[in-house]
N, CA, C and O atoms as a DFTB+ gen file, in Angstrom:
512 C
 N C O
     1  1      26.779      51.971    -119.463
     2  2      27.993      52.723    -119.694
     3  2      28.652      52.971    -118.313
     4  3      27.976      53.401    -117.379
     5  1      29.925      52.709    -118.190
     6  2      30.680      52.854    -116.978
     7  2      31.325      54.249    -116.904
     8  3      31.962      54.700    -117.856
     9  1      31.150      54.908    -115.777
    10  2      31.744      56.218    -115.582
    11  2      32.952      56.045    -114.651
    12  3      32.764      55.683    -113.489
    13  1      34.160      56.286    -115.107
    14  2      35.325      56.109    -114.290
    15  2      35.369      57.022    -113.072
    16  3      35.869      56.619    -112.021
    17  1      34.858      58.238    -113.193
    18  2      34.736      59.166    -112.034
    19  2      33.930      58.559    -110.912
    20  3      34.327      58.636    -109.749
    21  1      32.814      57.963    -111.239
    22  2      31.937      57.367    -110.228
    23  2      32.619      56.235    -109.510
    24  3      32.510      56.108    -108.291
    25  1      33.323      55.409    -110.258
    26  2      34.061      54.267    -109.669
    27  2      35.144      54.751    -108.690
    28  3      35.285      54.231    -107.583
    29  1      35.870      55.720    -109.120
    30  2      37.011      56.172    -108.279
    31  2      36.451      56.930    -107.043
    32  3      37.037      56.833    -105.964
    33  1      35.349      57.670    -107.176
    34  2      34.733      58.317    -106.043
    35  2      34.210      57.322    -105.047
    36  3      34.367      57.498    -103.838
    37  1      33.583      56.269    -105.551
    38  2      32.995      55.199    -104.698
    39  2      34.168      54.458    -103.936
    40  3      34.093      54.201    -102.734
    41  1      35.210      54.150    -104.688
    42  2      36.329      53.516    -104.041
    43  2      36.973      54.376    -103.002
    44  3      37.278      53.897    -101.910
    45  1      37.192      55.635    -103.303
    46  2      37.738      56.616    -102.361
    47  2      36.863      56.736    -101.114
    48  3      37.381      56.748     -99.997
    49  1      35.557      56.825    -101.290
    50  2      34.598      56.863    -100.147
    51  2      34.716      55.612     -99.311
    52  3      34.705      55.696     -98.083
    53  1      34.824      54.487     -99.916
    54  2      34.981      53.217     -99.182
    55  2      36.274      53.203     -98.384
    56  3      36.282      52.765     -97.234
    57  1      37.370      53.675     -98.974
    58  2      38.657      53.734     -98.267
    59  2      38.620      54.665     -97.080
    60  3      39.124      54.335     -96.007
    61  1      38.006      55.863     -97.274
    62  2      37.867      56.864     -96.189
    63  2      37.032      56.277     -95.049
    64  3      37.420      56.383     -93.886
    65  1      35.887      55.658     -95.370
    66  2      34.980      55.054     -94.415
    67  2      35.677      53.952     -93.587
    68  3      35.524      53.902     -92.366
    69  1      36.433      53.083     -94.253
    70  2      37.159      52.018     -93.584
    71  2      38.263      52.575     -92.663
    72  3      38.513      52.045     -91.580
    73  1      38.895      53.621     -93.109
    74  2      39.955      54.302     -92.320
    75  2      39.319      54.912     -91.058
    76  3      39.830      54.764     -89.948
    77  1      38.214      55.588     -91.265
    78  2      37.542      56.198     -90.068
    79  2      37.059      55.149     -89.075
    80  3      37.211      55.318     -87.866
    81  1      36.506      54.118     -89.559
    82  2      36.119      53.020     -88.652
    83  2      37.301      52.426     -87.886
    84  3      37.226      52.166     -86.686
    85  1      38.384      52.223     -88.618
    86  2      39.626      51.718     -87.987
    87  2      40.171      52.643     -86.941
    88  3      40.740      52.184     -85.950
    89  1      40.011      53.963     -87.131
    90  2      40.538      54.920     -86.200
    91  2      39.566      55.104     -85.002
    92  3      40.018      55.242     -83.865
    93  1      38.262      55.108     -85.248
    94  2      37.306      55.413     -84.233
    95  2      36.888      54.236     -83.354
    96  3      36.574      54.439     -82.181
    97  1      36.873      53.058     -83.865
    98  2      36.360      51.899     -83.112
    99  2      37.286      51.548     -81.892
   100  3      36.756      51.355     -80.798
   101  1      38.581      51.463     -82.029
   102  2      39.414      51.132     -80.851
   103  2      39.211      52.056     -79.644
   104  3      39.084      51.555     -78.527
   105  1      39.175      53.370     -79.820
   106  2      38.960      54.219     -78.674
   107  2      37.600      54.014     -78.025
   108  3      37.463      54.083     -76.803
   109  1      36.587      53.757     -78.867
   110  2      35.244      53.477     -78.302
   111  2      35.268      52.264     -77.433
   112  3      34.731      52.299     -76.326
   113  1      35.891      51.145     -77.899
   114  2      36.004      49.957     -77.110
   115  2      36.857      50.203     -75.842
   116  3      36.556      49.663     -74.777
   117  1      37.894      50.998     -75.963
   118  2      38.706      51.306     -74.768
   119  2      37.953      52.049     -73.702
   120  3      38.060      51.753     -72.512
   121  1      37.175      53.039     -74.158
   122  2      36.346      53.793     -73.193
   123  2      35.283      52.891     -72.563
   124  3      35.013      52.994     -71.366
   125  1      34.696      52.029     -73.344
   126  2      33.692      51.114     -72.779
   127  2      34.374      50.117     -71.827
   128  3      33.793      49.777     -70.796
   129  1      35.573      49.646     -72.136
   130  2      36.261      48.763     -71.193
   131  2      36.598      49.390     -69.893
   132  3      36.533      48.736     -68.852
   133  1      36.965      50.670     -69.917
   134  2      37.302      51.395     -68.662
   135  2      36.073      51.582     -67.782
   136  3      36.213      51.860     -66.591
   137  1      34.903      51.441     -68.325
   138  2      33.662      51.541     -67.528
   139  2      33.202      50.177     -66.989
   140  3      32.300      50.111     -66.153
   141  1      33.811      49.114     -67.462
   142  2      33.464      47.732     -67.080
   143  2      33.839      47.542     -65.607
   144  3      34.970      47.840     -65.223
   145  1      32.932      47.063     -64.796
   146  2      33.135      46.928     -63.397
   147  2      34.486      46.292     -62.925
   148  3      35.182      46.877     -62.096
   149  1      34.833      45.134     -63.441
   150  2      36.097      44.504     -63.012
   151  2      37.333      45.355     -63.409
   152  3      38.301      45.445     -62.654
   153  1      37.278      45.968     -64.595
   154  2      38.436      46.850     -65.010
   155  2      38.581      47.978     -64.007
   156  3      39.670      48.217     -63.485
   157  1      37.464      48.684     -63.732
   158  2      37.522      49.842     -62.811
   159  2      38.003      49.417     -61.442
   160  3      38.835      50.092     -60.837
   161  1      37.494      48.322     -60.956
   162  2      37.827      47.809     -59.592
   163  2      39.327      47.446     -59.560
   164  3      40.021      47.757     -58.592
   165  1      39.806      46.803     -60.602
   166  2      41.213      46.422     -60.639
   167  2      42.116      47.626     -60.677
   168  3      43.118      47.631     -59.963
   169  1      41.841      48.624     -61.442
   170  2      42.680      49.815     -61.546
   171  2      42.635      50.587     -60.266
   172  3      43.681      51.026     -59.790
   173  1      41.436      50.784     -59.661
   174  2      41.368      51.482     -58.399
   175  2      42.104      50.769     -57.265
   176  3      42.771      51.424     -56.464
   177  1      41.997      49.469     -57.182
   178  2      42.700      48.669     -56.205
   179  2      44.243      48.710     -56.390
   180  3      45.007      48.863     -55.438
   181  1      44.641      48.566     -57.644
   182  2      46.122      48.621     -57.926
   183  2      46.678      49.990     -57.577
   184  3      47.768      50.085     -57.014
   185  1      45.973      51.017     -57.890
   186  2      46.483      52.389     -57.652
   187  2      46.596      52.692     -56.132
   188  3      47.346      53.581     -55.729
   189  1      45.888      51.985     -55.351
   190  2      45.986      52.166     -53.870
   191  2      47.094      51.344     -53.263
   192  3      47.262      51.339     -52.043
   193  1      47.855      50.650     -54.085
   194  2      48.899      49.765     -53.593
   195  2      50.256      50.401     -53.788
   196  3      50.623      50.687     -54.927
   197  1      50.989      50.628     -52.778
   198  2      52.286      51.292     -52.835
   199  2      53.288      50.471     -53.734
   200  3      54.058      51.051     -54.499
   201  1      53.249      49.151     -53.618
   202  2      54.216      48.360     -54.359
   203  2      53.950      48.428     -55.861
   204  3      54.881      48.320     -56.660
   205  1      52.698      48.607     -56.247
   206  2      52.323      48.794     -57.672
   207  2      52.948      50.084     -58.189
   208  3      53.591      50.090     -59.238
   209  1      52.758      51.183     -57.448
   210  2      53.286      52.440     -57.848
   211  2      54.815      52.405     -57.890
   212  3      55.415      52.843     -58.872
   213  1      55.453      51.888     -56.832
   214  2      56.912      51.809     -56.738
   215  2      57.511      50.956     -57.833
   216  3      58.570      51.304     -58.357
   217  1      56.875      49.843     -58.205
   218  2      57.429      48.964     -59.182
   219  2      57.419      49.581     -60.577
   220  3      58.339      49.352     -61.362
   221  1      56.389      50.359     -60.890
   222  2      56.224      50.926     -62.218
   223  2      56.793      52.333     -62.337
   224  3      57.277      52.733     -63.395
   225  1      56.728      53.066     -61.252
   226  2      57.109      54.481     -61.272
   227  2      55.918      55.339     -61.609
   228  3      55.128      54.998     -62.489
   229  1      55.779      56.467     -60.905
   230  2      54.678      57.353     -61.030
   231  2      54.990      58.335     -62.202
   232  3      56.155      58.701     -62.363
   233  1      54.017      58.767     -63.010
   234  2      52.611      58.311     -62.976
   235  2      52.457      57.021     -63.748
   236  3      53.273      56.685     -64.606
   237  1      51.392      56.302     -63.425
   238  2      51.090      55.047     -64.100
   239  2      49.898      55.276     -65.039
   240  3      48.888      55.876     -64.674
   241  1      50.068      54.767     -66.269
   242  2      49.008      54.864     -67.324
   243  2      48.596      53.434     -67.692
   244  3      49.410      52.511     -67.721
   245  1      47.342      53.300     -67.961
   246  2      46.849      52.048     -68.491
   247  2      46.952      52.070     -70.037
   248  3      46.634      53.077     -70.670
   249  1      47.379      50.996     -70.603
   250  2      47.460      50.890     -72.027
   251  2      46.173      50.448     -72.677
   252  3      45.157      50.389     -71.985
   253  1      46.142      50.137     -73.933
   254  2      44.993      49.662     -74.580
   255  2      44.603      48.320     -74.018
   256  3      45.451      47.495     -73.677
   257  1      43.333      48.118     -73.930
   258  2      42.730      46.853     -73.421
   259  2      43.257      45.677     -74.211
   260  3      42.930      45.550     -75.391
   261  1      44.028      44.843     -73.638
   262  2      44.692      43.800     -74.377
   263  2      43.836      42.544     -74.563
   264  3      43.598      42.103     -75.687
   265  1      43.381      41.979     -73.452
   266  2      42.692      40.699     -73.577
   267  2      41.632      40.570     -72.484
   268  3      41.880      40.973     -71.347
   269  1      40.478      40.030     -72.791
   270  2      39.481      39.802     -71.762
   271  2      38.577      38.647     -72.154
   272  3      38.447      38.276     -73.321
   273  1      37.961      38.099     -71.116
   274  2      37.029      37.025     -71.294
   275  2      36.013      37.179     -70.137
   276  3      36.373      37.234     -68.962
   277  1      34.736      37.245     -70.531
   278  2      33.661      37.372     -69.568
   279  2      32.690      36.257     -69.782
   280  3      32.316      35.931     -70.908
   281  1      32.299      35.694     -68.713
   282  2      31.269      34.585     -68.741
   283  2      30.037      35.012     -67.936
   284  3      30.160      35.328     -66.752
   285  1      28.922      35.025     -68.522
   286  2      27.713      35.332     -67.809
   287  2      27.221      34.059     -67.143
   288  3      27.502      32.954     -67.608
   289  1      26.515      34.215     -66.093
   290  2      25.954      33.075     -65.370
   291  2      25.895      33.422     -63.898
   292  3      25.963      34.585     -63.501
   293  1      25.768      32.383     -63.110
   294  2      25.672      32.606     -61.689
   295  2      26.706      31.762     -60.998
   296  3      26.468      30.577     -60.765
   297  1      27.831      32.317     -60.666
   298  2      28.230      33.747     -60.771
   299  2      28.834      34.069     -62.127
   300  3      29.333      33.191     -62.831
   301  1      28.776      35.343     -62.474
   302  2      29.479      35.887     -63.663
   303  2      30.941      35.957     -63.360
   304  3      31.311      36.239     -62.220
   305  1      31.797      35.713     -64.332
   306  2      33.238      35.824     -64.117
   307  2      33.908      36.647     -65.213
   308  3      33.395      36.746     -66.328
   309  1      35.052      37.233     -64.888
   310  2      35.780      38.026     -65.894
   311  2      37.261      37.746     -65.689
   312  3      37.723      37.640     -64.553
   313  1      37.998      37.628     -66.770
   314  2      39.455      37.558     -66.850
   315  2      39.911      38.695     -67.708
   316  3      39.431      38.843     -68.832
   317  1      40.844      39.527     -67.212
   318  2      41.295      40.682     -68.004
   319  2      42.781      40.784     -67.887
   320  3      43.332      40.521     -66.819
   321  1      43.461      41.163     -68.964
   322  2      44.826      41.508     -68.992
   323  2      44.966      42.968     -69.395
   324  3      44.607      43.343     -70.511
   325  1      45.487      43.797     -68.490
   326  2      45.548      45.221     -68.749
   327  2      47.021      45.713     -68.805
   328  3      47.726      45.623     -67.800
   329  1      47.474      46.207     -69.917
   330  2      48.838      46.689     -70.009
   331  2      48.965      48.000     -69.177
   332  3      48.105      48.876     -69.274
   333  1      50.022      48.121     -68.377
   334  2      50.252      49.308     -67.598
   335  2      51.702      49.769     -67.827
   336  3      52.595      48.956     -68.065
   337  1      51.910      51.078     -67.751
   338  2      53.260      51.636     -67.944
   339  2      53.411      52.795     -66.996
   340  3      52.546      53.662     -66.871
   341  1      54.597      52.771     -66.306
   342  2      54.950      53.868     -65.458
   343  2      56.171      54.532     -65.996
   344  3      56.598      54.247     -67.115
   345  1      56.776      55.464     -65.180
   346  2      57.926      56.188     -65.596
   347  2      59.203      55.310     -65.543
   348  3      60.214      55.662     -66.151
   349  1      59.160      54.203     -64.838
   350  2      60.360      53.320     -64.704
   351  2      60.278      52.083     -65.595
   352  3      61.241      51.742     -66.281
   353  1      59.139      51.421     -65.583
   354  2      58.967      50.225     -66.436
   355  2      57.503      49.944     -66.698
   356  3      56.623      50.669     -66.233
   357  1      57.252      48.876     -67.452
   358  2      55.914      48.497     -67.853
   359  2      55.618      47.078     -67.424
   360  3      56.522      46.331     -67.050
   361  1      54.365      46.712     -67.477
   362  2      53.955      45.346     -67.171
   363  2      52.505      45.175     -67.515
   364  3      51.921      45.975     -68.246
   365  1      51.909      44.086     -66.961
   366  2      50.517      43.776     -67.207
   367  2      49.832      43.526     -65.901
   368  3      50.424      42.911     -65.015
   369  1      48.636      43.964     -65.739
   370  2      47.789      43.594     -64.606
   371  2      46.928      42.440     -65.031
   372  3      46.146      42.530     -65.978
   373  1      47.091      41.328     -64.297
   374  2      46.264      40.134     -64.593
   375  2      45.152      40.149     -63.560
   376  3      45.403      40.168     -62.356
   377  1      43.896      40.139     -64.057
   378  2      42.709      40.330     -63.180
   379  2      41.790      39.125     -63.402
   380  3      41.566      38.674     -64.525
   381  1      41.283      38.641     -62.304
   382  2      40.152      37.705     -62.291
   383  2      39.130      38.250     -61.312
   384  3      39.487      38.715     -60.229
   385  1      37.867      38.195     -61.685
   386  2      36.824      38.740     -60.822
   387  2      35.607      37.887     -60.959
   388  3      35.387      37.248     -61.989
   389  1      34.793      37.874     -59.890
   390  2      33.519      37.178     -59.830
   391  2      32.447      38.150     -59.396
   392  3      32.693      38.985     -58.526
   393  1      31.288      38.067     -59.968
   394  2      30.162      38.913     -59.610
   395  2      29.242      38.171     -58.684
   396  3      28.600      37.202     -59.090
   397  1      29.164      38.604     -57.447
   398  2      28.273      37.996     -56.447
   399  2      27.349      39.012     -55.890
   400  3      27.785      40.088     -55.481
   401  1      26.056      38.705     -55.858
   402  2      25.043      39.560     -55.337
   403  2      25.120      40.967     -55.970
   404  3      24.943      41.976     -55.288
   405  1      25.385      41.009     -57.270
   406  2      25.393      42.267     -57.989
   407  2      26.646      43.084     -57.900
   408  3      26.696      44.182     -58.453
   409  1      27.681      42.584     -57.215
   410  2      28.917      43.331     -57.053
   411  2      30.096      42.495     -57.500
   412  3      30.137      41.292     -57.242
   413  1      31.084      43.131     -58.186
   414  2      32.291      42.481     -58.637
   415  2      33.252      42.363     -57.436
   416  3      33.385      43.287     -56.634
   417  1      33.901      41.226     -57.342
   418  2      34.921      41.010     -56.321
   419  2      36.158      40.422     -56.948
   420  3      36.059      39.422     -57.659
   421  1      37.316      40.997     -56.716
   422  2      38.555      40.516     -57.288
   423  2      39.018      39.222     -56.597
   424  3      39.077      39.119     -55.372
   425  1      39.340      38.248     -57.449
   426  2      39.838      36.944     -56.876
   427  2      41.342      36.849     -57.166
   428  3      42.065      36.104     -56.504
   429  1      41.815      37.640     -58.197
   430  2      43.206      37.699     -58.518
   431  2      43.559      39.050     -59.037
   432  3      42.844      39.577     -59.890
   433  1      44.628      39.643     -58.569
   434  2      45.128      40.959     -59.080
   435  2      46.621      40.847     -58.946
   436  3      47.157      40.989     -57.846
   437  1      47.325      40.587     -60.070
   438  2      48.766      40.522     -60.014
   439  2      49.352      41.435     -61.040
   440  3      48.789      41.641     -62.115
   441  1      50.525      41.999     -60.689
   442  2      51.295      42.806     -61.609
   443  2      52.429      41.954     -62.142
   444  3      53.273      41.488     -61.376
   445  1      52.455      41.752     -63.416
   446  2      53.502      40.953     -64.069
   447  2      54.444      41.925     -64.772
   448  3      54.059      42.636     -65.700
   449  1      55.694      41.932     -64.298
   450  2      56.751      42.815     -64.844
   451  2      57.692      41.964     -65.694
   452  3      57.873      40.777     -65.422
   453  1      58.284      42.559     -66.713
   454  2      59.213      41.793     -67.551
   455  2      60.684      42.026     -67.277
   456  3      61.458      41.069     -67.308
   457  1      61.084      43.185     -67.026
   458  2      62.532      43.401     -66.859
   459  2      62.881      43.981     -65.521
   460  3      62.860      45.202     -65.371
   461  1      63.198      43.179     -64.549
   462  2      63.403      41.701     -64.514
   463  2      62.040      41.044     -64.345
   464  3      61.080      41.681     -63.909
   465  1      61.967      39.762     -64.696
   466  2      60.757      39.005     -64.534
   467  2      60.373      39.044     -63.056
   468  3      61.159      38.688     -62.179
   469  1      59.177      39.474     -62.815
   470  2      58.695      39.578     -61.430
   471  2      57.167      39.583     -61.466
   472  3      56.561      40.146     -62.378
   473  1      56.558      38.956     -60.476
   474  2      55.115      38.918     -60.304
   475  2      54.828      39.378     -58.867
   476  3      55.371      38.865     -57.889
   477  1      53.935      40.383     -58.806
   478  2      53.538      40.926     -57.482
   479  2      52.040      40.716     -57.271
   480  3      51.212      41.144     -58.075
   481  1      51.718      40.048     -56.167
   482  2      50.281      39.796     -55.820
   483  2      49.819      41.044     -55.170
   484  3      50.234      41.339     -54.049
   485  1      48.991      41.785     -55.806
   486  2      48.495      43.073     -55.283
   487  2      47.364      42.923     -54.263
   488  3      47.042      43.861     -53.533
   489  1      46.772      41.736     -54.225
   490  2      45.713      41.536     -53.239
   491  2      46.321      41.138     -51.913
   492  3      45.636      41.260     -50.898
   493  1      47.529      40.682     -51.846
   494  2      48.164      40.327     -50.625
   495  2      48.878      41.538     -49.935
   496  3      49.285      41.490     -48.774
   497  1      48.987      42.572     -50.714
   498  2      49.716      43.760     -50.196
   499  2      48.778      44.734     -49.502
   500  3      47.590      44.826     -49.810
   501  1      49.356      45.451     -48.558
   502  2      48.514      46.452     -47.853
   503  2      48.438      47.723     -48.695
   504  3      49.417      48.103     -49.337
   505  1      47.255      48.392     -48.693
   506  2      47.070      49.589     -49.505
   507  2      47.903      50.757     -48.919
   508  3      48.421      50.680     -47.805
   509  1      48.003      51.805     -49.693
   510  2      48.787      52.989     -49.333
   511  2      48.105      53.634     -48.097
   512  3      48.575      54.655     -47.595
């Protein structure tokens, strides 16, 4: 015998569980990404660059982790695209890093702006 109340309760529980997972999982991944060595190094390095701050406008906020690729091996490598937004405009930080002797080293750190199209090499710039 089928009980309609049981079915609707089970369906409602399933909907609530899926909604909670959808709400909670992205922030957990975002927090984990912010602790990832190349991500932290890229943000710290960019924030020390006057051209980065001037191009976006202060304060600068990182957006949700957009895209990444990590390859384990010797050496380990990482490619990351981090959305950033300031008070003036937004863009993306394009990051490439290599792990040598247990430490991450940036091989590329560029700020890609859209309006107007502009790319700024943050590794070639002097820090603040």
